[in-house]
mmCIF file of C-alpha atoms in Angstrom:
data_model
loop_
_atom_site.group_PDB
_atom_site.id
_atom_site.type_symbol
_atom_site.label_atom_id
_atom_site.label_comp_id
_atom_site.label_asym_id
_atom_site.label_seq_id
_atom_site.Cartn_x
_atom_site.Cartn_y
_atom_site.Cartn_z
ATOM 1 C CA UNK G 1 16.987 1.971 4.242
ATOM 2 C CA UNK G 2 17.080 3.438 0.793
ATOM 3 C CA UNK G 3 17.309 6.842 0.700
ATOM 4 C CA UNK G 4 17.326 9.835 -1.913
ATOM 5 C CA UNK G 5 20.138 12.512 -1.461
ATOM 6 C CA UNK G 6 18.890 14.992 -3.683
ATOM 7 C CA UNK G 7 17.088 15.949 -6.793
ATOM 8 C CA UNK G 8 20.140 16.232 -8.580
ATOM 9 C CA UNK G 9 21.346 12.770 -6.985
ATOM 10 C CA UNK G 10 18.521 10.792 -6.827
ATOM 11 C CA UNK G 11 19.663 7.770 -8.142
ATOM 12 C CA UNK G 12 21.796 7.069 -5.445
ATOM 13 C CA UNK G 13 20.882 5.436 -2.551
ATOM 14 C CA UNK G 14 22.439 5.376 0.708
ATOM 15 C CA UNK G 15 22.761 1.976 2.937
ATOM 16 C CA UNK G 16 19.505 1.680 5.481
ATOM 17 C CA UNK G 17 21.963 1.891 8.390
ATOM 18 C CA UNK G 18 23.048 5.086 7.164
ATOM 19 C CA UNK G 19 19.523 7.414 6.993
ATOM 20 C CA UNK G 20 19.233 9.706 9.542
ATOM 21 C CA UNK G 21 15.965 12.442 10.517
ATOM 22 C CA UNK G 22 16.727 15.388 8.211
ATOM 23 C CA UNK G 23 15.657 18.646 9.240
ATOM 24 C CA UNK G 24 15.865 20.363 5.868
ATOM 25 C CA UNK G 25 15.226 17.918 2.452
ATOM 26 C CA UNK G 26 16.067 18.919 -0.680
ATOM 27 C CA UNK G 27 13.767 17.178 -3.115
ATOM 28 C CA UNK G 28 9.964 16.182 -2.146
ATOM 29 C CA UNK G 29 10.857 12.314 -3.024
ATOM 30 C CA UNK G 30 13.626 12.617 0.028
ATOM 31 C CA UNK G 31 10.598 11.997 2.259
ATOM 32 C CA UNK G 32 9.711 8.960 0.627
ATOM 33 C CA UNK G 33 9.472 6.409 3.823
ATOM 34 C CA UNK G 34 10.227 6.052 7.303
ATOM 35 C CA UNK G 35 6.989 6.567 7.788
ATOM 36 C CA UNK G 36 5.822 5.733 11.871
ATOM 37 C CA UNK G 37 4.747 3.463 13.383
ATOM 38 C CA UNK G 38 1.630 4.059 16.231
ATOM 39 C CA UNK G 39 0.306 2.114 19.040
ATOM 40 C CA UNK G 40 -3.409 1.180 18.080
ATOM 41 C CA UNK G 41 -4.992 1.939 22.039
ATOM 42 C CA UNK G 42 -8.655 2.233 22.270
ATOM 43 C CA UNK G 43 -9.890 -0.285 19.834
ATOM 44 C CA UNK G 44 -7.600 -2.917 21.440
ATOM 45 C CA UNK G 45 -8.058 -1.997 24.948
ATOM 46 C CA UNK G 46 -9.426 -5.608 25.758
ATOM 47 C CA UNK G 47 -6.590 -7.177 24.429
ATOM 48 C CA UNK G 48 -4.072 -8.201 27.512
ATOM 49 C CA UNK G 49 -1.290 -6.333 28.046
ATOM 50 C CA UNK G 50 1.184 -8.497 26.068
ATOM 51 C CA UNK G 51 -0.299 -8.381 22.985
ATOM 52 C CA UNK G 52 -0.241 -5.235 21.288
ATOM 53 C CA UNK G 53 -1.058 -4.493 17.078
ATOM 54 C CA UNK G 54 0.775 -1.178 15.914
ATOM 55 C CA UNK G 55 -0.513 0.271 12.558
ATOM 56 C CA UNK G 56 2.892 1.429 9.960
ATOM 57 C CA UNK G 57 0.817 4.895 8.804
ATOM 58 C CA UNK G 58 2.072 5.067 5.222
ATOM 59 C CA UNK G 59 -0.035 8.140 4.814
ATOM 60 C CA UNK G 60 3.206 9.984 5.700
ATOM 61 C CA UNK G 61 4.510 9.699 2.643
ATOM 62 C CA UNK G 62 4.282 12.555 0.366
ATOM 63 C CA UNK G 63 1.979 11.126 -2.255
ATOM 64 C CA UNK G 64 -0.376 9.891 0.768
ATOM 65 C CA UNK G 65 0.415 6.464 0.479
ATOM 66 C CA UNK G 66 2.509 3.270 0.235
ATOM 67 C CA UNK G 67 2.462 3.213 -3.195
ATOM 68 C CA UNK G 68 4.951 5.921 -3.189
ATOM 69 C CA UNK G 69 7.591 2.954 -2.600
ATOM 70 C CA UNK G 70 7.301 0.922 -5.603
ATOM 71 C CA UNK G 71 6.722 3.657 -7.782
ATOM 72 C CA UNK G 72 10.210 5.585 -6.807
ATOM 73 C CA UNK G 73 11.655 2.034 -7.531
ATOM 74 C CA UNK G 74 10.432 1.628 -10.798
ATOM 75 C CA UNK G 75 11.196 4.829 -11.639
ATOM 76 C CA UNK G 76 14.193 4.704 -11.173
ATOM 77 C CA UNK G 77 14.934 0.946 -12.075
ATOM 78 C CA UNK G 78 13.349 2.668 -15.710
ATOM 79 C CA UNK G 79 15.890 5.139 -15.835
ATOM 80 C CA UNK G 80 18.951 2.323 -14.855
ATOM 81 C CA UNK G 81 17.981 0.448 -17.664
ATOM 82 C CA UNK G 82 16.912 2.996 -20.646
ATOM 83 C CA UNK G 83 13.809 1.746 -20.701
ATOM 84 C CA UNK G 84 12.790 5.320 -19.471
ATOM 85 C CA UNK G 85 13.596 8.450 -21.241
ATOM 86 C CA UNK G 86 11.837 11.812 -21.302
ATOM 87 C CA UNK G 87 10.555 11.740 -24.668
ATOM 88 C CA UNK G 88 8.460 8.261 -22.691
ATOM 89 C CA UNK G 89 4.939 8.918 -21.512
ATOM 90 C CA UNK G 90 4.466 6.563 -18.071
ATOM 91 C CA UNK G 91 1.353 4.524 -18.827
ATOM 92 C CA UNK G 92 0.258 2.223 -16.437
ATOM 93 C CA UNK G 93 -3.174 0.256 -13.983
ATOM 94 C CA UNK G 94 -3.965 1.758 -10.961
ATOM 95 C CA UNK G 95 -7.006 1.798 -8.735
ATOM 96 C CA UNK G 96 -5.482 5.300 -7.529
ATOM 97 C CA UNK G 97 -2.546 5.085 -4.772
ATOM 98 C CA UNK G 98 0.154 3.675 -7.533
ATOM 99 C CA UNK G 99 -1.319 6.622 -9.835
ATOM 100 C CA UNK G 100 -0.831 9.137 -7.508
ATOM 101 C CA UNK G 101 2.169 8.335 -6.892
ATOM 102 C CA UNK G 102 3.772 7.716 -10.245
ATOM 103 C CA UNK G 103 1.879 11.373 -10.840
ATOM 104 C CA UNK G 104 3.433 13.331 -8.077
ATOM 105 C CA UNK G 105 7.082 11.267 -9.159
ATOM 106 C CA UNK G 106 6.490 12.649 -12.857
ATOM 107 C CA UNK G 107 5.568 16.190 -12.208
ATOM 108 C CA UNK G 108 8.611 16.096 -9.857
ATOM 109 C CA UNK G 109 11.141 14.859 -12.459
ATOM 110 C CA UNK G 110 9.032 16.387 -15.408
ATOM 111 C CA UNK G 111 7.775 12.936 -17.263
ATOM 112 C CA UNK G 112 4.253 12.829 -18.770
ATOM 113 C CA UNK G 113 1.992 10.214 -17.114
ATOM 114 C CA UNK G 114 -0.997 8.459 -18.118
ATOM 115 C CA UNK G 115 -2.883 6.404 -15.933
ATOM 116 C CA UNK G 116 -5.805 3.920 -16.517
ATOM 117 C CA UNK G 117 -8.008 3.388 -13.653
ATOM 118 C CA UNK G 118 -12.061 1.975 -12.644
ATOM 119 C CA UNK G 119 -14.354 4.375 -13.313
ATOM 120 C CA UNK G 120 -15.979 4.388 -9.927
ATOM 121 C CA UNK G 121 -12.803 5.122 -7.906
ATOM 122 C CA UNK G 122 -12.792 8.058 -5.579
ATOM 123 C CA UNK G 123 -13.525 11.425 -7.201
ATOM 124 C CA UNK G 124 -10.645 12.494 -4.571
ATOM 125 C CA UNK G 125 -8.435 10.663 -6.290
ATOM 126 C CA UNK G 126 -8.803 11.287 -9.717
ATOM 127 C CA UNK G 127 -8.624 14.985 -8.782
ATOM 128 C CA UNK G 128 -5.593 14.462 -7.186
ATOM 129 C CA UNK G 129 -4.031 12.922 -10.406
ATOM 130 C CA UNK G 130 -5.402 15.520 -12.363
ATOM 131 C CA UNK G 131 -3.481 17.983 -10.179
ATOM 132 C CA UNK G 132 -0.125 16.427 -10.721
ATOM 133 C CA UNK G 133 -0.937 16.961 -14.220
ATOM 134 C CA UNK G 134 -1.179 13.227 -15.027
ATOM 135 C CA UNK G 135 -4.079 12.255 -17.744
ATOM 136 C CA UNK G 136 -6.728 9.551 -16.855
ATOM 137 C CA UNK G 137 -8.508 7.166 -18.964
ATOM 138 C CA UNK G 138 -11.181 5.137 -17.340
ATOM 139 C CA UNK G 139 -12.226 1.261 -17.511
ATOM 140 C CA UNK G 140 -15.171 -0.528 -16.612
ATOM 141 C CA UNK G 141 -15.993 -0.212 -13.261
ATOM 142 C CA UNK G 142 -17.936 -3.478 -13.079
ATOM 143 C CA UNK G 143 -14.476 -5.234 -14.107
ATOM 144 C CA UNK G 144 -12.535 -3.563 -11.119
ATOM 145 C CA UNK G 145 -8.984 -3.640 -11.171
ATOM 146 C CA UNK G 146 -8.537 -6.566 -13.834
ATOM 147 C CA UNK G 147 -10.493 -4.117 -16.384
ATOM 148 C CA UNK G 148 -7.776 -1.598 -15.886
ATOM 149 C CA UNK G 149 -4.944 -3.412 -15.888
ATOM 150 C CA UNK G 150 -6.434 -5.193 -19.704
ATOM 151 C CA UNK G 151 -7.430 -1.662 -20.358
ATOM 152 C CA UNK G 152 -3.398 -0.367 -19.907
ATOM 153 C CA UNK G 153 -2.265 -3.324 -21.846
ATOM 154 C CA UNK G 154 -4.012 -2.891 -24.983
ATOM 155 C CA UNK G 155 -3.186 0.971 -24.705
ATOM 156 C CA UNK G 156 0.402 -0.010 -24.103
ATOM 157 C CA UNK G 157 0.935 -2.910 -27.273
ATOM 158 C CA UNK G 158 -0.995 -0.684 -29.725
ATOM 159 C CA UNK G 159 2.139 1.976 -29.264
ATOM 160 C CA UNK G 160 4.821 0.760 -26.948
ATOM 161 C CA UNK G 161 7.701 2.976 -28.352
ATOM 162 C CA UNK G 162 5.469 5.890 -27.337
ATOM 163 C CA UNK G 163 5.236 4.850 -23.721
ATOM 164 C CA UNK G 164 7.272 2.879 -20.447
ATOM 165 C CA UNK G 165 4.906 0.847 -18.406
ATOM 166 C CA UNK G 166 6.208 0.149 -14.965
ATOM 167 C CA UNK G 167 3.474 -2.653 -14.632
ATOM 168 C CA UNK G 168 3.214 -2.696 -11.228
ATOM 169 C CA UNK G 169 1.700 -6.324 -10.861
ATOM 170 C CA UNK G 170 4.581 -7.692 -12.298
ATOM 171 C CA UNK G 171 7.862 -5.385 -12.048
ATOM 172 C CA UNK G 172 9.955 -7.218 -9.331
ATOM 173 C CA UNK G 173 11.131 -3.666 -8.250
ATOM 174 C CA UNK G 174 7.153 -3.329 -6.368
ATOM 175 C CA UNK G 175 8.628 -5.554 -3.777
ATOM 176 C CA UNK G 176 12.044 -5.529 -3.551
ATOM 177 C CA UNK G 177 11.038 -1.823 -2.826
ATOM 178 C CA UNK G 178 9.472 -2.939 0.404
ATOM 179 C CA UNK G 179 11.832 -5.313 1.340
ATOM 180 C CA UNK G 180 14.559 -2.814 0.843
ATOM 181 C CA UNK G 181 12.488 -0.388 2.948
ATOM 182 C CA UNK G 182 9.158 -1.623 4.841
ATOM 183 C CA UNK G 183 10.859 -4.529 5.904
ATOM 184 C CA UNK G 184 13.922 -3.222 7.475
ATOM 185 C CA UNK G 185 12.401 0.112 8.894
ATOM 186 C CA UNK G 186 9.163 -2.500 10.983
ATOM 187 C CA UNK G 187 12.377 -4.733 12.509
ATOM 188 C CA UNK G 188 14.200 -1.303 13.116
ATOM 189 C CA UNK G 189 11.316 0.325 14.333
ATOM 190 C CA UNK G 190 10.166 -2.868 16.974
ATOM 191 C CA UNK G 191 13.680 -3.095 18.232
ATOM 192 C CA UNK G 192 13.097 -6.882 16.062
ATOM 193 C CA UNK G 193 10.236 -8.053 18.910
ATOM 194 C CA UNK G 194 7.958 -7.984 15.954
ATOM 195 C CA UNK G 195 6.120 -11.215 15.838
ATOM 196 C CA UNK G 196 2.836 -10.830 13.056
ATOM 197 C CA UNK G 197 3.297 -8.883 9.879
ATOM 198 C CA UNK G 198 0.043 -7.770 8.121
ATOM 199 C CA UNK G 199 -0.719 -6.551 5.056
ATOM 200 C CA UNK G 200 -3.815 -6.481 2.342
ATOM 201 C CA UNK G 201 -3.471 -7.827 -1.054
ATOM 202 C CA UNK G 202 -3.890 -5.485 -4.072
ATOM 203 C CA UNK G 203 -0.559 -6.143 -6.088
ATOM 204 C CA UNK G 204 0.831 -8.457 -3.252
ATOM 205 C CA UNK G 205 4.721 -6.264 -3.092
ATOM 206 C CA UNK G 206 3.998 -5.090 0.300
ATOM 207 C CA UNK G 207 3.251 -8.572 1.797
ATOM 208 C CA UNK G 208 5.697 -9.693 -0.351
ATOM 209 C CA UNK G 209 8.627 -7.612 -0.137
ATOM 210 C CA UNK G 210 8.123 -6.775 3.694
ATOM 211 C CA UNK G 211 7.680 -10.303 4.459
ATOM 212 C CA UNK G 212 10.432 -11.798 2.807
ATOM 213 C CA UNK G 213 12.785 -9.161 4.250
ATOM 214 C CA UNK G 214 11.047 -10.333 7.801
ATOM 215 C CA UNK G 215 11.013 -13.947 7.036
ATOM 216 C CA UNK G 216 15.042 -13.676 6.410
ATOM 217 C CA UNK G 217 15.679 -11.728 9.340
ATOM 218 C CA UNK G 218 13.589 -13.880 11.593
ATOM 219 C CA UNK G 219 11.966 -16.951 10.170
ATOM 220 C CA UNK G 220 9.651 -17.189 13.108
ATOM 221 C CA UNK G 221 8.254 -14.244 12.468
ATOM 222 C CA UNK G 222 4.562 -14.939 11.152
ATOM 223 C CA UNK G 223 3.116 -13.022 7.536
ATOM 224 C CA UNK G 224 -0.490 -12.846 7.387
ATOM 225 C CA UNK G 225 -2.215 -11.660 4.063
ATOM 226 C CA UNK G 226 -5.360 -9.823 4.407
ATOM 227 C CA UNK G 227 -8.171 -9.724 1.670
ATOM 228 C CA UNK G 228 -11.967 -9.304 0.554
ATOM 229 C CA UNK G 229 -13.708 -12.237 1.606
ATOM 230 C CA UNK G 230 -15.742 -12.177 -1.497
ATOM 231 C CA UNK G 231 -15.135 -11.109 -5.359
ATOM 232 C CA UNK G 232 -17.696 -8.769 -5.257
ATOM 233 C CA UNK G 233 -16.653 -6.611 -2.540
ATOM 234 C CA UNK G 234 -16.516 -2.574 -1.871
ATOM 235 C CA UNK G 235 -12.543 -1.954 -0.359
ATOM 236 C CA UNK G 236 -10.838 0.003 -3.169
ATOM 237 C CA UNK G 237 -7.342 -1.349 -3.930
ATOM 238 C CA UNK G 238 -7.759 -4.518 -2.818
ATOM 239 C CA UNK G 239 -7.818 -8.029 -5.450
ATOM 240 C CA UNK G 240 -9.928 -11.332 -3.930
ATOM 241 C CA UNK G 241 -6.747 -13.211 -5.621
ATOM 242 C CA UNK G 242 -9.064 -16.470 -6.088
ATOM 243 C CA UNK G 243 -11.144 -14.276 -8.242
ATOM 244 C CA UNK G 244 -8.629 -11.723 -9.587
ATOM 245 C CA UNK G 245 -6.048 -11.926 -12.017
ATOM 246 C CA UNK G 246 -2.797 -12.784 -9.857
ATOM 247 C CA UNK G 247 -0.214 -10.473 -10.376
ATOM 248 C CA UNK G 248 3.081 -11.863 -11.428
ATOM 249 C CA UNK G 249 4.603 -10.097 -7.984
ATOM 250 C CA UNK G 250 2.206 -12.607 -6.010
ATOM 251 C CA UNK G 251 4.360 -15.229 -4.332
ATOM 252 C CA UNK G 252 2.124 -17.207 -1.922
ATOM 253 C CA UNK G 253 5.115 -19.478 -0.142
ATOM 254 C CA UNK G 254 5.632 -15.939 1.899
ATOM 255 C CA UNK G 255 2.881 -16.106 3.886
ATOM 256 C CA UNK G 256 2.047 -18.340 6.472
ATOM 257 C CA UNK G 257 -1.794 -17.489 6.576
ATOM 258 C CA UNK G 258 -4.966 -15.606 4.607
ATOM 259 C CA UNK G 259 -7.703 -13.960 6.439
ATOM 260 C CA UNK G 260 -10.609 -12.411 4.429
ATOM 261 C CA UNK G 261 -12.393 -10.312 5.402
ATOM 262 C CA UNK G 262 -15.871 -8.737 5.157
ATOM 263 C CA UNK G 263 -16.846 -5.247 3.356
ATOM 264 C CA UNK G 264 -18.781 -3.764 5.929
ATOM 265 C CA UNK G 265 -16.588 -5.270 8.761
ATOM 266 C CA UNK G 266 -13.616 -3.042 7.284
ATOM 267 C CA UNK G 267 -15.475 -0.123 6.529
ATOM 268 C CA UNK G 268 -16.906 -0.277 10.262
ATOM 269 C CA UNK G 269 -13.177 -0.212 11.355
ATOM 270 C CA UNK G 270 -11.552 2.020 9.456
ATOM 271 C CA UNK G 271 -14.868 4.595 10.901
ATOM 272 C CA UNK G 272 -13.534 2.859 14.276
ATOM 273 C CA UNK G 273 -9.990 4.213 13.896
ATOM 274 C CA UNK G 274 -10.909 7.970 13.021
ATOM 275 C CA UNK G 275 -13.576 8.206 15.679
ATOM 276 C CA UNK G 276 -11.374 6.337 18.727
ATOM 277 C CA UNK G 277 -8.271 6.274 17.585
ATOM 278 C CA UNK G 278 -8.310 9.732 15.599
ATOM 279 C CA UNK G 279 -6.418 7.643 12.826
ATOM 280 C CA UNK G 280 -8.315 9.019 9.454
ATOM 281 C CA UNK G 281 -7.321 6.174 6.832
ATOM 282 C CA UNK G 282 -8.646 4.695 3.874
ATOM 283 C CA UNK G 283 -10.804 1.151 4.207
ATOM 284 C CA UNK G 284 -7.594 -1.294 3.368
ATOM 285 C CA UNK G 285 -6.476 0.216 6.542
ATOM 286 C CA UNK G 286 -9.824 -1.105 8.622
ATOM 287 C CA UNK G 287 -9.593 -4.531 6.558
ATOM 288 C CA UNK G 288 -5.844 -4.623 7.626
ATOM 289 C CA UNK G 289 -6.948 -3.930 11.897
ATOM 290 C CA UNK G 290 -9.626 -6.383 11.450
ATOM 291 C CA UNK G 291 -7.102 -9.330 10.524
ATOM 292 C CA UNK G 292 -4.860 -7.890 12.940
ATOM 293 C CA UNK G 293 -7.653 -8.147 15.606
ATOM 294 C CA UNK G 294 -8.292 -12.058 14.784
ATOM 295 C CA UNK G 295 -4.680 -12.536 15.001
ATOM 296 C CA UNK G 296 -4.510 -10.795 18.640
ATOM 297 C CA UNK G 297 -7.875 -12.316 19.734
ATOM 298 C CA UNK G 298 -6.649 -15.993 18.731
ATOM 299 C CA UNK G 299 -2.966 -15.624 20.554
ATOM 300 C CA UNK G 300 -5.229 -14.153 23.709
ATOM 301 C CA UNK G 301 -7.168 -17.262 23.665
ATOM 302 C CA UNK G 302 -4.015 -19.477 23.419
ATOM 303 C CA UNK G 303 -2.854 -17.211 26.354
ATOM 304 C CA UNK G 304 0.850 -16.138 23.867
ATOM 305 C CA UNK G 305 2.124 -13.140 23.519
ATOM 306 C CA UNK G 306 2.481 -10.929 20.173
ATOM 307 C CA UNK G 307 3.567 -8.132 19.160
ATOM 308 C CA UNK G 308 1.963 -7.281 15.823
ATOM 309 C CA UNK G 309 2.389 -4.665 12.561
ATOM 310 C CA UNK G 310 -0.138 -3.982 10.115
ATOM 311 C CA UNK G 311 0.418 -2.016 7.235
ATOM 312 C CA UNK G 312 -2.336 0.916 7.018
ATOM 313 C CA UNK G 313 -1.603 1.847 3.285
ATOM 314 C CA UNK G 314 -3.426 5.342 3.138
ATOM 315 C CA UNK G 315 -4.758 8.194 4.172
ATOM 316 C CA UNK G 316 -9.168 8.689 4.711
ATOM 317 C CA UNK G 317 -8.759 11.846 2.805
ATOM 318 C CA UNK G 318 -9.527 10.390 -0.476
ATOM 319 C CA UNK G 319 -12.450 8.539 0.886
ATOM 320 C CA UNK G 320 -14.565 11.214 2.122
ATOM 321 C CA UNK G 321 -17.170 11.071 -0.729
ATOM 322 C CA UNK G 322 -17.436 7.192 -0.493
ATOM 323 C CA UNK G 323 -19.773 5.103 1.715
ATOM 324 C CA UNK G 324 -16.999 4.313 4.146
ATOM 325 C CA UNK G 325 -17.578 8.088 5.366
ATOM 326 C CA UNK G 326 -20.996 9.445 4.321
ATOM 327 C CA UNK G 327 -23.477 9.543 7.774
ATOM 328 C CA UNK G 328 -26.116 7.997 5.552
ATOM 329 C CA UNK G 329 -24.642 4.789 4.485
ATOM 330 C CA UNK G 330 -22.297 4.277 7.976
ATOM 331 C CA UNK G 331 -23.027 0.630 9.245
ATOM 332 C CA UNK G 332 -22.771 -0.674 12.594
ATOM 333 C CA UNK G 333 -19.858 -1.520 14.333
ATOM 334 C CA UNK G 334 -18.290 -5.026 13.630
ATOM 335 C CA UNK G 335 -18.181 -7.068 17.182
ATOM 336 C CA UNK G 336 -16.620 -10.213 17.656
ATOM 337 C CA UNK G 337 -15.166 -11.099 14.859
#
């Protein structure tokens, strides 16, 4: 996997084969992946025994997401090519992980970062921005992520010598990041008995990226995108691509299947996996088990086997003032779906 060997070395990366568990790091971007990979028990305990889902917590990186990836890689793909220089302000879309991230990367490596993002995300998030130092500029929230990705490109064309725009919904570095990383670190990490891959659809990389790198390695292996079963839908982060803008990243001959998925039904699991699984995530993270669980359910009925990884993208921390957490709007647990 790509690593970082130091703040004064960051730009190069050492071969995946050649990372290794450091005791003592010497930059806060050296933790950026190998992030673990946990057993889901409780939820699945009437799955048989041969089918098993494991959640990859990307919470463990250090901006609290997987975002962190693709926003190290185009970083530093900005730097490679010039297009980045310190006198550049970093401008781009986020519905918050991506804006974290490219926040905590900045006030690391001392760029200025703007960020344009719906008006109704998190207040955890925005605060966590703020404390990065990064400046926010809110869009509409009743246009979602589509608003704020408009929003960034007018901002952008009315002064682009004043600013680099990664542009994560179209910068090829979002998933090469994750099949230079996610990919390899799920075979690595399931001794390559990984048989389902899951992610949720936002900007697409990590179902892209992770899957191609799987798909290569093992074309049996099967990619299943999850998303909002409807365009009006309440699980932050995530596009309803029919609906949506589709990012220029999107590359739908990766995946073999799409699942969507209900609002409530992911909000009731992602309350699921902090009250039985102690797993305190964000609600991607319960839309990403409940695909995972239709997967399982459907090999149990064809009596297979499976062995499958979903991508849990965040943290619940962030969440805590949202509906997915507040006693007063908690709905009931999703059953049989």
């Amino acid at each position: 996997m790509t690593m970082i060997k130091s703040s004064g070395n960051w730009l190069k990366h050492a071969p995946y084969n050649e990372r290794t568990q450091a005791v003592e790091v010497t930059a806060i971007l050296d933790l950026i992946g190998n992030t673990p990979l946990v057993q889901i028990q409780h939820i699945t305990s009437h799955l048989p025994d041969n089918i098993r889902i494991h959640a990859k917590l990307e919470r463990f990186n250090p901006g609290g997401s997987v975002k962190d990836r693709p926003a190290l890689w185009m970083i530093r793909d900005g730097l490679r090519s010039g297009l980045l220089r310190k006198d550049k302000i970093i401008l781009d879309s986020t519905s918050g992980n991506t804006g974290i991230a490219l926040a905590m990367i900045g006030a690391n490596m001392g760029f200025r970062v703007r960020l344009v993002m719906p008006g109704n995300v998190s207040d955890e998030r925005k605060r966590i921005c703020r404390a990065f130092g990064a400046e926010l500029i809110f869009s509409d929230p009743l246009e979602g992520s589509d608003g704020a990705i408009m929003d960034a490109r007018k901002i952008y064309e009315d002064n682009p010598d004043l600013y680099f725009k990664p542009d994560q919904y179209n910068n090829p570095a979002n998933p090469r990041s994750h099949e230079e990383s996610t990919g390899p670190e799920i075979w690595r990490d399931t001794d390559g008995k990984v048989t389902h891959f899951i992610a949720s659809l936002g900007t697409s990389g990590t179902l892209v990226g992770t899957g191609r790198f799987l798909k290569k390695t093992n074309p049996d292996i099967q990619i299943i995108a999850a998303e909002p079963d409807s365009p009006f839908h309440g699980i932050e982060g995530l596009k309803h691509i029919e609906s949506s803008i589709v990012p220029g990243v999107y590359d739908a001959t990766v995946y073999d299947e799409k699942i969507g998925i209900d609002t409530d039904v992911a909000y009731s699991y992602t309350q699921r996996l902090a009250s039985e699984e102690g797993i305190l995530c964000g609600q991607s993270c319960g839309c990403a088990l409940a695909t995972a669980l239709k997967v399982a359910e459907k090999l149990a009925d064809e009596g297979k086997s499976g062995k499958i990884v979903a991508i849990f993208p965040d943290g619940g921390e962030k969440y805590l003032s949202t509906p997915v957490f507040a006693a007063s709007d908690r709905v009931s647990y999703a059953e049989g779906i």
